[in-house]
PDB file of C-alpha atoms in Angstrom:
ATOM      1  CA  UNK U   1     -30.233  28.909  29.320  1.00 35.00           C
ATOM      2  CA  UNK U   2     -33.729  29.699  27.703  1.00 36.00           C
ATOM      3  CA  UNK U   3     -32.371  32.335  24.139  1.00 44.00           C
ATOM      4  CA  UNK U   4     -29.267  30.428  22.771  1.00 45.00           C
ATOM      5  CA  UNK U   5     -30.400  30.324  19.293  1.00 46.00           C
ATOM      6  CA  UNK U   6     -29.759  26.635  18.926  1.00 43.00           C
ATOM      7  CA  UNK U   7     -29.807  26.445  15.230  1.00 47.00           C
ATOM      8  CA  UNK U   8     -27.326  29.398  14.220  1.00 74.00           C
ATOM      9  CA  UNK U   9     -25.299  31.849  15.458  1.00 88.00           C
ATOM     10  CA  UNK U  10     -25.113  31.324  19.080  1.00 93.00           C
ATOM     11  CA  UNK U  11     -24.615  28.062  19.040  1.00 94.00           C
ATOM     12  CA  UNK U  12     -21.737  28.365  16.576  1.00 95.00           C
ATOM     13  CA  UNK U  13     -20.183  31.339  18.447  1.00 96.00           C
ATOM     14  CA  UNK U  14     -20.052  29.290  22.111  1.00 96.00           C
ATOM     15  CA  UNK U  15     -18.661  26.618  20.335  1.00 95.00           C
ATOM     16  CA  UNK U  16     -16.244  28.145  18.399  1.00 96.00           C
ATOM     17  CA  UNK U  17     -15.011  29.629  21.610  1.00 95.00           C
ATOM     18  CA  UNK U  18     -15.701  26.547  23.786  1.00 94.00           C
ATOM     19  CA  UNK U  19     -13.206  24.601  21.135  1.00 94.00           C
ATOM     20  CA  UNK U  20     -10.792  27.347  20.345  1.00 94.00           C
ATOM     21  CA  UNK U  21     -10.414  28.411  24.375  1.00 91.00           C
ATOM     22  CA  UNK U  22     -10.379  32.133  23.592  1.00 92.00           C
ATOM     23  CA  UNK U  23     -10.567  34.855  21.060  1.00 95.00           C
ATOM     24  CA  UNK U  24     -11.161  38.418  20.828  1.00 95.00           C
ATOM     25  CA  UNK U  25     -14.438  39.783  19.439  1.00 94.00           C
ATOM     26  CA  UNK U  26     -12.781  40.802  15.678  1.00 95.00           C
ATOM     27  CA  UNK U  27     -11.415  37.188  15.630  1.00 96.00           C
ATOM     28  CA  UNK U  28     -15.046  35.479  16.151  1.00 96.00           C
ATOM     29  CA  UNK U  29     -16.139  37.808  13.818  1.00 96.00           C
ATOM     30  CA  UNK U  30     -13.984  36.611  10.869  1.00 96.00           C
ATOM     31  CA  UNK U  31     -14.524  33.199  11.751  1.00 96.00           C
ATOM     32  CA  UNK U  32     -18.125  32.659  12.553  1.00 95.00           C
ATOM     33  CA  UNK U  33     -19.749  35.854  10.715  1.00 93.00           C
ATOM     34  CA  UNK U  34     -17.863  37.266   8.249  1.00 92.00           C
ATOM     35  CA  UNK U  35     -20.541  38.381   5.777  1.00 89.00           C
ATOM     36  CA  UNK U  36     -22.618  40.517   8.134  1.00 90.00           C
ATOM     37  CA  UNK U  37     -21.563  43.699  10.251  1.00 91.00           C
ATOM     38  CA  UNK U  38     -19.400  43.409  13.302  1.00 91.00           C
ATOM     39  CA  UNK U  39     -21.842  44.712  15.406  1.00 92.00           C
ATOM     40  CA  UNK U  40     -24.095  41.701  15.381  1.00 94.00           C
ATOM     41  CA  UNK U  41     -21.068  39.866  16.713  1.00 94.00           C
ATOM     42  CA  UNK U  42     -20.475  41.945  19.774  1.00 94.00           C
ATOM     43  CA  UNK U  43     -24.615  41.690  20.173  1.00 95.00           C
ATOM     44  CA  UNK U  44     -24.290  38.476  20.125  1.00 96.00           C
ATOM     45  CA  UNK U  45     -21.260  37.571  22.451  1.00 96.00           C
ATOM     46  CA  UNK U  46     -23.075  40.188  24.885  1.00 95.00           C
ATOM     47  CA  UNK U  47     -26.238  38.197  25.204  1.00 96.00           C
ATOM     48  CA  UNK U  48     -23.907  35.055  25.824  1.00 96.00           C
ATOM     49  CA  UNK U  49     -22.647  36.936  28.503  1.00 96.00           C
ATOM     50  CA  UNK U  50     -25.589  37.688  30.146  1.00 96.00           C
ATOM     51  CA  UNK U  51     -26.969  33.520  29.957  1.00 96.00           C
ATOM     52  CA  UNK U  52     -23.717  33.269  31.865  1.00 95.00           C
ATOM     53  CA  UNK U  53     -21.961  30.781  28.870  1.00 95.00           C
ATOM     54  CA  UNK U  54     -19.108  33.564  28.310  1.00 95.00           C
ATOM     55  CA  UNK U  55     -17.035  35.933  29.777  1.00 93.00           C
ATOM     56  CA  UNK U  56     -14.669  38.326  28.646  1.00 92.00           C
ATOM     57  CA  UNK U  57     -11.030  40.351  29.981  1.00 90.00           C
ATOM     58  CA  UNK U  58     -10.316  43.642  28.178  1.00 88.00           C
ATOM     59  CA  UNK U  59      -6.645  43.932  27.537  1.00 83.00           C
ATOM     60  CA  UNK U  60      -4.781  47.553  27.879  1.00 76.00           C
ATOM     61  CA  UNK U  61      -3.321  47.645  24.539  1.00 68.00           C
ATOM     62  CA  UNK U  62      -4.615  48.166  20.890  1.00 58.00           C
ATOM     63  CA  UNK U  63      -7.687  50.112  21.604  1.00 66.00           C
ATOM     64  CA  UNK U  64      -8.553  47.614  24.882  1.00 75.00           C
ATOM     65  CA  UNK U  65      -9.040  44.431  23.364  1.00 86.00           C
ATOM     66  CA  UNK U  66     -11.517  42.689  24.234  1.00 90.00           C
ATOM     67  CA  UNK U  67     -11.132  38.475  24.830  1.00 93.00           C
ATOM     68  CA  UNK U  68     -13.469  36.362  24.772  1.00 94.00           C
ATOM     69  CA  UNK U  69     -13.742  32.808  27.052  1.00 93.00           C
ATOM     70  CA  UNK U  70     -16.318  29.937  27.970  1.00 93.00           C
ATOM     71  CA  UNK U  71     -17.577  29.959  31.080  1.00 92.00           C
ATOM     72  CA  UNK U  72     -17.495  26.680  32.943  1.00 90.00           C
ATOM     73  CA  UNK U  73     -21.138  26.462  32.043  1.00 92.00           C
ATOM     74  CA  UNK U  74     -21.021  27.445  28.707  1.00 93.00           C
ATOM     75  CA  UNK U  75     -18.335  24.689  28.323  1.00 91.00           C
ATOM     76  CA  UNK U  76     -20.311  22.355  30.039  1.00 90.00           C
ATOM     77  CA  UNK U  77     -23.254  22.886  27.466  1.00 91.00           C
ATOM     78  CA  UNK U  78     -21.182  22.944  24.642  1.00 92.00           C
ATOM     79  CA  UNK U  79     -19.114  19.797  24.974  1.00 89.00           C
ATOM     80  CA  UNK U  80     -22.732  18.001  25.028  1.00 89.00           C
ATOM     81  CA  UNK U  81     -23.399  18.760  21.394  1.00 90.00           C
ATOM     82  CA  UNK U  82     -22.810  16.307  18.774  1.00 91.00           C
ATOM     83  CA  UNK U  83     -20.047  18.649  16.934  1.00 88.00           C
ATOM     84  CA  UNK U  84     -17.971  18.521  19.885  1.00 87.00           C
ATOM     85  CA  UNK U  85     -19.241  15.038  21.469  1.00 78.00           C
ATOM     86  CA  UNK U  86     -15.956  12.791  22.206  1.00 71.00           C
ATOM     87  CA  UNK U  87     -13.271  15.554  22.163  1.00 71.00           C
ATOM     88  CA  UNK U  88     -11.302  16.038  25.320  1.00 66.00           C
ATOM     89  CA  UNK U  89     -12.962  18.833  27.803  1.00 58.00           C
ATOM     90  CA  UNK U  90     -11.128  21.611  27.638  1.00 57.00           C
ATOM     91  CA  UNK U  91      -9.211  23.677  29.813  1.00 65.00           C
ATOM     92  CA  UNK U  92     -11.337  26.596  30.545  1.00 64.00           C
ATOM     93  CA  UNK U  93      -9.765  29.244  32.485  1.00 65.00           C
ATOM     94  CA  UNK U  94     -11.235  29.856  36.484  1.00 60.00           C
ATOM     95  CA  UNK U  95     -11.343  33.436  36.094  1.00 67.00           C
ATOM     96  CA  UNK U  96     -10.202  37.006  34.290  1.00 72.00           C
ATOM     97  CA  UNK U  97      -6.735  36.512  35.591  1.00 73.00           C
ATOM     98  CA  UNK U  98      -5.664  33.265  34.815  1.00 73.00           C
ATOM     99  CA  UNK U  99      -7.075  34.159  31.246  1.00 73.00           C
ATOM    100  CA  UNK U 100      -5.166  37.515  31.097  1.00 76.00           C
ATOM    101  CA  UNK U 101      -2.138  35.261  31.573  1.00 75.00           C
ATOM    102  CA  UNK U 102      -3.008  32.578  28.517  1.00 79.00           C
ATOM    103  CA  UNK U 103      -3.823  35.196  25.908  1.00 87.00           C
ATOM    104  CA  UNK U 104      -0.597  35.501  24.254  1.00 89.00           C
ATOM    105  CA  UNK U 105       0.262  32.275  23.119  1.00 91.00           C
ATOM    106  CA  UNK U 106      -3.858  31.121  22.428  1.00 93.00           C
ATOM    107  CA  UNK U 107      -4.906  34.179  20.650  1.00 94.00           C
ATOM    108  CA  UNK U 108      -1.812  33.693  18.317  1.00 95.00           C
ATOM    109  CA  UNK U 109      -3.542  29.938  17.634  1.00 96.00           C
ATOM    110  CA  UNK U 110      -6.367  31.252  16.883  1.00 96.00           C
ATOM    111  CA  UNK U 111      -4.990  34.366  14.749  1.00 97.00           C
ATOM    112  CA  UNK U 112      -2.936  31.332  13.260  1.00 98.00           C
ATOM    113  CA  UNK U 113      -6.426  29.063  12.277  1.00 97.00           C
ATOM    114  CA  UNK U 114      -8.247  32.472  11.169  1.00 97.00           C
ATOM    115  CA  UNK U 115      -5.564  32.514   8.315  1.00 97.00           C
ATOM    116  CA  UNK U 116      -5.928  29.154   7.098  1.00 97.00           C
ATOM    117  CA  UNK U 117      -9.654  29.312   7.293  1.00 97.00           C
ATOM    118  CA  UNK U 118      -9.939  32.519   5.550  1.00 97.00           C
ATOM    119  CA  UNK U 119      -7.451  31.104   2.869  1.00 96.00           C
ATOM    120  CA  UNK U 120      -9.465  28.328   2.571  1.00 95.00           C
ATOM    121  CA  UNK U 121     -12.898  30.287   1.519  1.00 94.00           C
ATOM    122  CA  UNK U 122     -10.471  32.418  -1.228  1.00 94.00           C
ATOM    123  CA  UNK U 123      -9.714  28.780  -2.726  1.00 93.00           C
ATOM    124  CA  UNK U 124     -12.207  27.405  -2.682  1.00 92.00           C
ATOM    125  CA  UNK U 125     -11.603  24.785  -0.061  1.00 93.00           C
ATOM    126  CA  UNK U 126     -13.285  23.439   2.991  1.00 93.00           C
ATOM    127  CA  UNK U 127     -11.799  24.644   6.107  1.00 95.00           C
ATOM    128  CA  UNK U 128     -13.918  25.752   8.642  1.00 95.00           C
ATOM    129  CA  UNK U 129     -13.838  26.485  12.495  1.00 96.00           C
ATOM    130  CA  UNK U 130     -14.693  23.596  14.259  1.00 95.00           C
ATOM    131  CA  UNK U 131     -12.031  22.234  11.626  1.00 95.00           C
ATOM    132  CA  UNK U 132      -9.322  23.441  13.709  1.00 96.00           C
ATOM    133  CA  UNK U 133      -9.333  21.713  16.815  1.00 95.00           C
ATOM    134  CA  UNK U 134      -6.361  22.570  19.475  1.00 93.00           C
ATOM    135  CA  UNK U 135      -4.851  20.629  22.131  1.00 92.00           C
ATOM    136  CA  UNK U 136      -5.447  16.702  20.498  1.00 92.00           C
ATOM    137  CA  UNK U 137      -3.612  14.247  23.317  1.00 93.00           C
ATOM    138  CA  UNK U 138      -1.527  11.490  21.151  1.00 94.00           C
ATOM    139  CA  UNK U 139       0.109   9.088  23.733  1.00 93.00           C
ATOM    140  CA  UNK U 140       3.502   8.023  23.811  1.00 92.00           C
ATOM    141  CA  UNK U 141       3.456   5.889  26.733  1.00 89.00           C
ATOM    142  CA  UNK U 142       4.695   5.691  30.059  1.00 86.00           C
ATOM    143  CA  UNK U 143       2.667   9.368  31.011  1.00 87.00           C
ATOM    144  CA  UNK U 144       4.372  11.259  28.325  1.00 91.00           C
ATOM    145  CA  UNK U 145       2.390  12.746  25.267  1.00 94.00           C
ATOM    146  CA  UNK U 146       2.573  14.463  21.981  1.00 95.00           C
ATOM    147  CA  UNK U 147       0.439  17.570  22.246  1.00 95.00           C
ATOM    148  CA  UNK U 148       0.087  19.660  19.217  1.00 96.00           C
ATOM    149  CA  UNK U 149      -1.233  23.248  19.146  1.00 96.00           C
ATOM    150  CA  UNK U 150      -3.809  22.162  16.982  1.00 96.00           C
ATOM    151  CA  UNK U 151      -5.143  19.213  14.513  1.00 97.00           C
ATOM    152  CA  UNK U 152      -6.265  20.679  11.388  1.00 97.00           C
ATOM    153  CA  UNK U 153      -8.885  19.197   8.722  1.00 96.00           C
ATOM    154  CA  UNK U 154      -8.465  20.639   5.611  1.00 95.00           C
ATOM    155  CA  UNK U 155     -10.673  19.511   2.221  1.00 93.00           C
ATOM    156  CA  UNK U 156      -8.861  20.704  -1.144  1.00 89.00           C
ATOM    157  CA  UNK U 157     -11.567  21.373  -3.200  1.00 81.00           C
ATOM    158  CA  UNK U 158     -15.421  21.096  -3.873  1.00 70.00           C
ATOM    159  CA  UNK U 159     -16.741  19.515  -0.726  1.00 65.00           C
ATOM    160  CA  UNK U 160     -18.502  16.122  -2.268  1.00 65.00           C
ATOM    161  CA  UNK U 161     -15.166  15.393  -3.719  1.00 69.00           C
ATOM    162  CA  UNK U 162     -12.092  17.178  -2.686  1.00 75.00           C
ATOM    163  CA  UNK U 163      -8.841  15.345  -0.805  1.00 86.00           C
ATOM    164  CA  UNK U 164      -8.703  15.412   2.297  1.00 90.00           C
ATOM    165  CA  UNK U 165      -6.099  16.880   4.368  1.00 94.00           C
ATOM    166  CA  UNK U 166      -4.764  17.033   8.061  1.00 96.00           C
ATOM    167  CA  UNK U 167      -1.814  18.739   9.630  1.00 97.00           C
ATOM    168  CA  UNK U 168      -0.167  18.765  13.208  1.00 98.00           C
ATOM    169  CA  UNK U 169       0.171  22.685  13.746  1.00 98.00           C
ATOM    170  CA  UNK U 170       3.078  24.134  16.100  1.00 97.00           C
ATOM    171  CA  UNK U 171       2.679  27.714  16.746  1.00 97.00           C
ATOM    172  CA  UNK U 172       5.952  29.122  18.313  1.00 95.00           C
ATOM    173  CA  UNK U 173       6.292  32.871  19.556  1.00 93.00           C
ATOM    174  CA  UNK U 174       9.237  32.337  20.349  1.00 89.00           C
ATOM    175  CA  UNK U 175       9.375  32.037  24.155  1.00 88.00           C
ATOM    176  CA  UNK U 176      11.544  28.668  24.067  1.00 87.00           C
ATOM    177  CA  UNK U 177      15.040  28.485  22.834  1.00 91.00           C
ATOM    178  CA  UNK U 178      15.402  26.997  19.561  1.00 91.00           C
ATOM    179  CA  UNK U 179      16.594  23.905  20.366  1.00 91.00           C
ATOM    180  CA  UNK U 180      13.549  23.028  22.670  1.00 92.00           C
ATOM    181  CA  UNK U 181      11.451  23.561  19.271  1.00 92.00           C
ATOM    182  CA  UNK U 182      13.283  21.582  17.216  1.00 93.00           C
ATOM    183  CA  UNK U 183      13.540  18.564  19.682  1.00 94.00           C
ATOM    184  CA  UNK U 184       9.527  18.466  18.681  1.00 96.00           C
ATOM    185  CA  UNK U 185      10.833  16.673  15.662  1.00 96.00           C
ATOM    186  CA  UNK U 186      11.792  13.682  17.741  1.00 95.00           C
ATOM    187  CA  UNK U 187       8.827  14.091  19.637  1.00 96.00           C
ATOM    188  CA  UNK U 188       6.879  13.338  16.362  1.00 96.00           C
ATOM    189  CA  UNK U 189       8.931  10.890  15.297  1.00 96.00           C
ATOM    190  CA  UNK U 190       8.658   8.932  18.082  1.00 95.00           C
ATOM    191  CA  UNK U 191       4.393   9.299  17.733  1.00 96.00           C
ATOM    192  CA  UNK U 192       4.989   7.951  14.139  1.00 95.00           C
ATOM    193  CA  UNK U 193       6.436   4.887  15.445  1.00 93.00           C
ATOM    194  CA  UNK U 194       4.857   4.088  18.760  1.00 94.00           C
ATOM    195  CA  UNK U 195       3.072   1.454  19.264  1.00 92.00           C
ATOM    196  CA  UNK U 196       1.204   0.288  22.556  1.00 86.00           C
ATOM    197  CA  UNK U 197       2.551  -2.698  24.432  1.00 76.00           C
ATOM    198  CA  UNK U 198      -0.519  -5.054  24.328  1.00 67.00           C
ATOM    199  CA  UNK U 199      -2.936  -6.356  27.111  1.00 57.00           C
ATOM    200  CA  UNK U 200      -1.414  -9.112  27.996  1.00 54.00           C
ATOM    201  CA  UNK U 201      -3.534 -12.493  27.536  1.00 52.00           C
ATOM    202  CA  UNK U 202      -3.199 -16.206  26.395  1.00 49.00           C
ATOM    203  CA  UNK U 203      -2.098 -16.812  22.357  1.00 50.00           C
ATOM    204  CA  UNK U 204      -2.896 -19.983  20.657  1.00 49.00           C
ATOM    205  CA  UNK U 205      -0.827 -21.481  18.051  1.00 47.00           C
ATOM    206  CA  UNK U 206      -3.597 -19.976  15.546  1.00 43.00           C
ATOM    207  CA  UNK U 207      -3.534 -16.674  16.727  1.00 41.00           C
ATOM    208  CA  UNK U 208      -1.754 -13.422  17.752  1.00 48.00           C
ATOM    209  CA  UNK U 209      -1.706 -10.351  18.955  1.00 53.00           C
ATOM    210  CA  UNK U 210      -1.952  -7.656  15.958  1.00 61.00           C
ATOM    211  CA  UNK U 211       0.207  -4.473  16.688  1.00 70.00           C
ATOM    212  CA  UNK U 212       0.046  -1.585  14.803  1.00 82.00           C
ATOM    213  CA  UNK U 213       1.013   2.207  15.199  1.00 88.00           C
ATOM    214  CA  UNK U 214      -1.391   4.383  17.781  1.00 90.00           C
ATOM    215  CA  UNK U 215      -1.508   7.207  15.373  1.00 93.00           C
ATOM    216  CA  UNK U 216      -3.172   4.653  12.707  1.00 93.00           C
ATOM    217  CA  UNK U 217      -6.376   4.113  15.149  1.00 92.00           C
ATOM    218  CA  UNK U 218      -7.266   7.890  14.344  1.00 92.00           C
ATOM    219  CA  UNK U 219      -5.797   8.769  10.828  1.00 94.00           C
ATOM    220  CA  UNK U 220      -5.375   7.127   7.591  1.00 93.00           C
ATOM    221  CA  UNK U 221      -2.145   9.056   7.220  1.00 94.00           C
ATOM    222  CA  UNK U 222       0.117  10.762   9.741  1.00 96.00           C
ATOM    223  CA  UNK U 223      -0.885  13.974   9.743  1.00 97.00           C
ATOM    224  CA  UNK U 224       1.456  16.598   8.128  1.00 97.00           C
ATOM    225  CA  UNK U 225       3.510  18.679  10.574  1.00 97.00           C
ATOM    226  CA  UNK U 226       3.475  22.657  10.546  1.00 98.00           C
ATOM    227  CA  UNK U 227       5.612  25.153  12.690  1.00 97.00           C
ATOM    228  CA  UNK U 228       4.410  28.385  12.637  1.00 97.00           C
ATOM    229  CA  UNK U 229       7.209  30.828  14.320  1.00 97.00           C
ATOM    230  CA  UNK U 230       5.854  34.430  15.515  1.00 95.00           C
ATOM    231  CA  UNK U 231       6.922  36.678  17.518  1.00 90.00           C
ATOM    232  CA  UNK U 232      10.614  37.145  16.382  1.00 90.00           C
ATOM    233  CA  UNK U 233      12.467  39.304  13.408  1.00 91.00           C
ATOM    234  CA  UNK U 234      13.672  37.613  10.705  1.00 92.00           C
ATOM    235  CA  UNK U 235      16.905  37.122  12.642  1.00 94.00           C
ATOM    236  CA  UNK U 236      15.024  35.069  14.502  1.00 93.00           C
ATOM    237  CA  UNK U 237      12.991  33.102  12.483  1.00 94.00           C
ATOM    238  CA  UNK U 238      16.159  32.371  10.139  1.00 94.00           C
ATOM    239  CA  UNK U 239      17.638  31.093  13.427  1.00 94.00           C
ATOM    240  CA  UNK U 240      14.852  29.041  14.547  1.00 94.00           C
ATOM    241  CA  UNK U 241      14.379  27.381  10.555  1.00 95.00           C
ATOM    242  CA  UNK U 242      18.317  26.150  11.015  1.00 94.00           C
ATOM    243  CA  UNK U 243      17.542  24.871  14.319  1.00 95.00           C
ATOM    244  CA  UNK U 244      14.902  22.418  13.029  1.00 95.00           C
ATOM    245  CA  UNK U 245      16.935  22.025   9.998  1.00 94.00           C
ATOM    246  CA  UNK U 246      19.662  20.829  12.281  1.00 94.00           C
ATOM    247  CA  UNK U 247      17.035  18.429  13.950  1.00 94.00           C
ATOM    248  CA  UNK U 248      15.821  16.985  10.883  1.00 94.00           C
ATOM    249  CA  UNK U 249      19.886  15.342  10.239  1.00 92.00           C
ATOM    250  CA  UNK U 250      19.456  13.313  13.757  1.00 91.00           C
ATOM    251  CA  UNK U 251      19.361  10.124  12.245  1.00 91.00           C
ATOM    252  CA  UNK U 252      16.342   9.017  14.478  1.00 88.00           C
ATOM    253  CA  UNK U 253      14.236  10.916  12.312  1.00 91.00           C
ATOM    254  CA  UNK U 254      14.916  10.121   9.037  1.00 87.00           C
ATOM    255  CA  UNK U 255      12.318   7.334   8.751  1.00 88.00           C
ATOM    256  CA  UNK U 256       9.791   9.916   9.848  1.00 94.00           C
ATOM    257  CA  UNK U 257      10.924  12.726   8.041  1.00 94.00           C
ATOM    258  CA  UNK U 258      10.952  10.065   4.484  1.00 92.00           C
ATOM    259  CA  UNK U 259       7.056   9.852   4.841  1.00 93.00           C
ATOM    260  CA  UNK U 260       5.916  12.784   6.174  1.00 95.00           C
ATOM    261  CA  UNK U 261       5.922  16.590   5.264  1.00 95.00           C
ATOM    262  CA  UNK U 262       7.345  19.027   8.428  1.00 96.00           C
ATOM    263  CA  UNK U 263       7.497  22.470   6.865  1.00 97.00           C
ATOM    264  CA  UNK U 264       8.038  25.520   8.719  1.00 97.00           C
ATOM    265  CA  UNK U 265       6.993  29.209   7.787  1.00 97.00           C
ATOM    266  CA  UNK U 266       6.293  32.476   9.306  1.00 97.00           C
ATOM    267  CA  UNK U 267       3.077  33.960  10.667  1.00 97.00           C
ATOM    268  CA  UNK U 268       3.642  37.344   9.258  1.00 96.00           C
ATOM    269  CA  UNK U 269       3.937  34.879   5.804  1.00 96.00           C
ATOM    270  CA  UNK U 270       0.871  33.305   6.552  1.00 97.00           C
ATOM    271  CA  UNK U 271      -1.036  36.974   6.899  1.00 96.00           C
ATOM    272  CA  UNK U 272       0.372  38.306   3.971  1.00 96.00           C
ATOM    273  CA  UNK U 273       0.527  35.710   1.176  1.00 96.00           C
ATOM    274  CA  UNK U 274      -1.888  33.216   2.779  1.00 96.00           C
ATOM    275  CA  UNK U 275      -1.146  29.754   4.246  1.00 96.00           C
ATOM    276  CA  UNK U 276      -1.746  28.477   0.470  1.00 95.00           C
ATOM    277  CA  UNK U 277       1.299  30.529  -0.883  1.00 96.00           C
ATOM    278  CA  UNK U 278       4.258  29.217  -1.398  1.00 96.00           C
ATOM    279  CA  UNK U 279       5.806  30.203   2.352  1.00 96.00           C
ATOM    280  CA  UNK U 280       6.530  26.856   3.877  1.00 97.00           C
ATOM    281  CA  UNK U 281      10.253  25.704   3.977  1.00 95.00           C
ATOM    282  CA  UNK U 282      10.557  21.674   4.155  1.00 95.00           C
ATOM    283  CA  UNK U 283      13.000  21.176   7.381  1.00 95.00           C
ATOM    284  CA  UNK U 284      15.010  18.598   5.357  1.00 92.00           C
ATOM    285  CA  UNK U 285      15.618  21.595   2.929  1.00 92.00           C
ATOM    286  CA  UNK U 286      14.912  25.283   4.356  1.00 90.00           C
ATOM    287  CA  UNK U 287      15.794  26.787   1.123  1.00 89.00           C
ATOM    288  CA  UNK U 288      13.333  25.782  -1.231  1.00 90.00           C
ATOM    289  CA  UNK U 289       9.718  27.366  -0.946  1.00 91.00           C
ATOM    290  CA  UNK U 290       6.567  25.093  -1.215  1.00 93.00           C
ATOM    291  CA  UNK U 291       3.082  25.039  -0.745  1.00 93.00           C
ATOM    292  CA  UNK U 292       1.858  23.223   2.212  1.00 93.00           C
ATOM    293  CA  UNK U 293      -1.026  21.532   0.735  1.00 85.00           C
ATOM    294  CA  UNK U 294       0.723  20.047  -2.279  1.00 73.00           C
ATOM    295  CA  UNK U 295       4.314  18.996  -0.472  1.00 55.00           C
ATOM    296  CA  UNK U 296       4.632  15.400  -1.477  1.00 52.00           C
ATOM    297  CA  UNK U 297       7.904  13.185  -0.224  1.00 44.00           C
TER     298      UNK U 297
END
């Protein structure tokens, strides 16, 4: 690798795709480049392509779609810089077919983080690519694991000054019944309350062992929790809201659901109106219509 333009474009583009998995070349566009023409873009994931850090699959629908994916090179390289230094490696796909057979669900992720970081740069706010960062592993214990889509950082406001936001984000396209959704309410209910069984080791009469939450060693407060729900009518998404609505009465999550925000809303919401609109549903209360940002328990 001798022409990756280390201090721009290329290096933003390979890791935008190194962190988001895949995307197609309109999706890169609107994330990395938006203020210059789409053809630079495609010039530029094209000389990628030829270093050997990406590859791509061309889908037969919509014009043959072009996706975009690190190579296990380009991954390689990327996961050394310091904006990705310390996140897990992640799962790059072998070859054209195994990512022909991921794109659904990750391209609606990343179609799902376009919107809120397009949102972001019509308020005003700081959200930007490598903000978004999917697949965070949260223990639970005993091999099992809370997985979210994505972590999202969000800044509401000026930069130097602005609050601070984060969000758990569960993008559903519907290809699991509706109660295996909702039980991802007890799923994140049990990460608010886990706490590691200590290293066992000698106490004095002075001393102890200090236990606190997991989730605490990473975030100041537990992140809110978004469902997004594609790839259904609204016969379907009505369903799926009463589902988690139904979830949110097991008394097991009540604690939880007292200190932190689960709201739920449509993609086709999200596109429309923007992620800062008032779309979201709180579980606890699927009638009312709130803004993500500014839902307060």
């Amino acid at each position: 690798m001798t022409d990756v333009d280390t201090g721009g474009g290329d290096r933003l583009a390979l890791a935008v795709l190194t962190q988001y998995r895949m995307a197609t070349t309109e999706q890169l566009h609107r994330l990395i480049a938006p203020g210059v023409r789409s053809e630079q873009t495609r010039r530029r994931m094209a000389k990628l392509r030829n270093e050997g850090l990406v590859d791509r699959i061309t889908l037969p629908r919509a014009g043959r779609l072009r996706v975009w994916f690190p190579t296990s090179y380009g991954a390689h390289i990327a996961s050394e810089w310091p904006e990705l230094r310390g996140r897990r490696p992640p799962k790059t796909v072998s070859d054209p077919t195994a990512a022909r057979l991921r794109t659904g669900h990750t391209l609606t992720v990343t179609d799902t983080a376009l919107a809120f970081v397009e949102d972001a740069r019509r308020c005003g706010d700081l959200c930007r690519p490598l903000d978004w960062i999917p697949e965070v592993h949260h223990s639970l214990g005993a091999g099992e694991a809370v997985i979210p889509d994505a972590l999202m950082y969000y800044q509401r406001g000026p930069a130097d000054g602005g609050s601070m936001l984060r969000a758990f984000i569960e993008v559903d396209r519907a290809t699991m019944g509706p109660e295996r959704l909702a039980a991802k309410i007890g799923a994140y209910a049990r990460l608010h309350r886990y706490t590691p069984t200590p290293v066992a080791r000698r106490r004095t009469a002075f001393t102890q062992d200090l236990v606190e939450e997991e989730w605490r060693r990473r975030y100041p407060l537990f992140p809110r929790v978004l469902f997004v729900l594609d790839g259904t009518g609204p016969v379907g998404v009505t369903t799926r809201i009463r589902a988690l609505h139904a979830a949110a009465q097991d008394p097991a999550a009540d604690g939880f659901l007292r200190y932190v925000p689960v709201l739920v809303a449509s993609l086709t919401d999200l596109r429309s109106d923007g992620p800062s609109a008032p779309v979201w549903h709180p579980v606890q209360d699927p009638g009312a219509a709130v803004t993500w940002s500014q839902s307060l328990l």
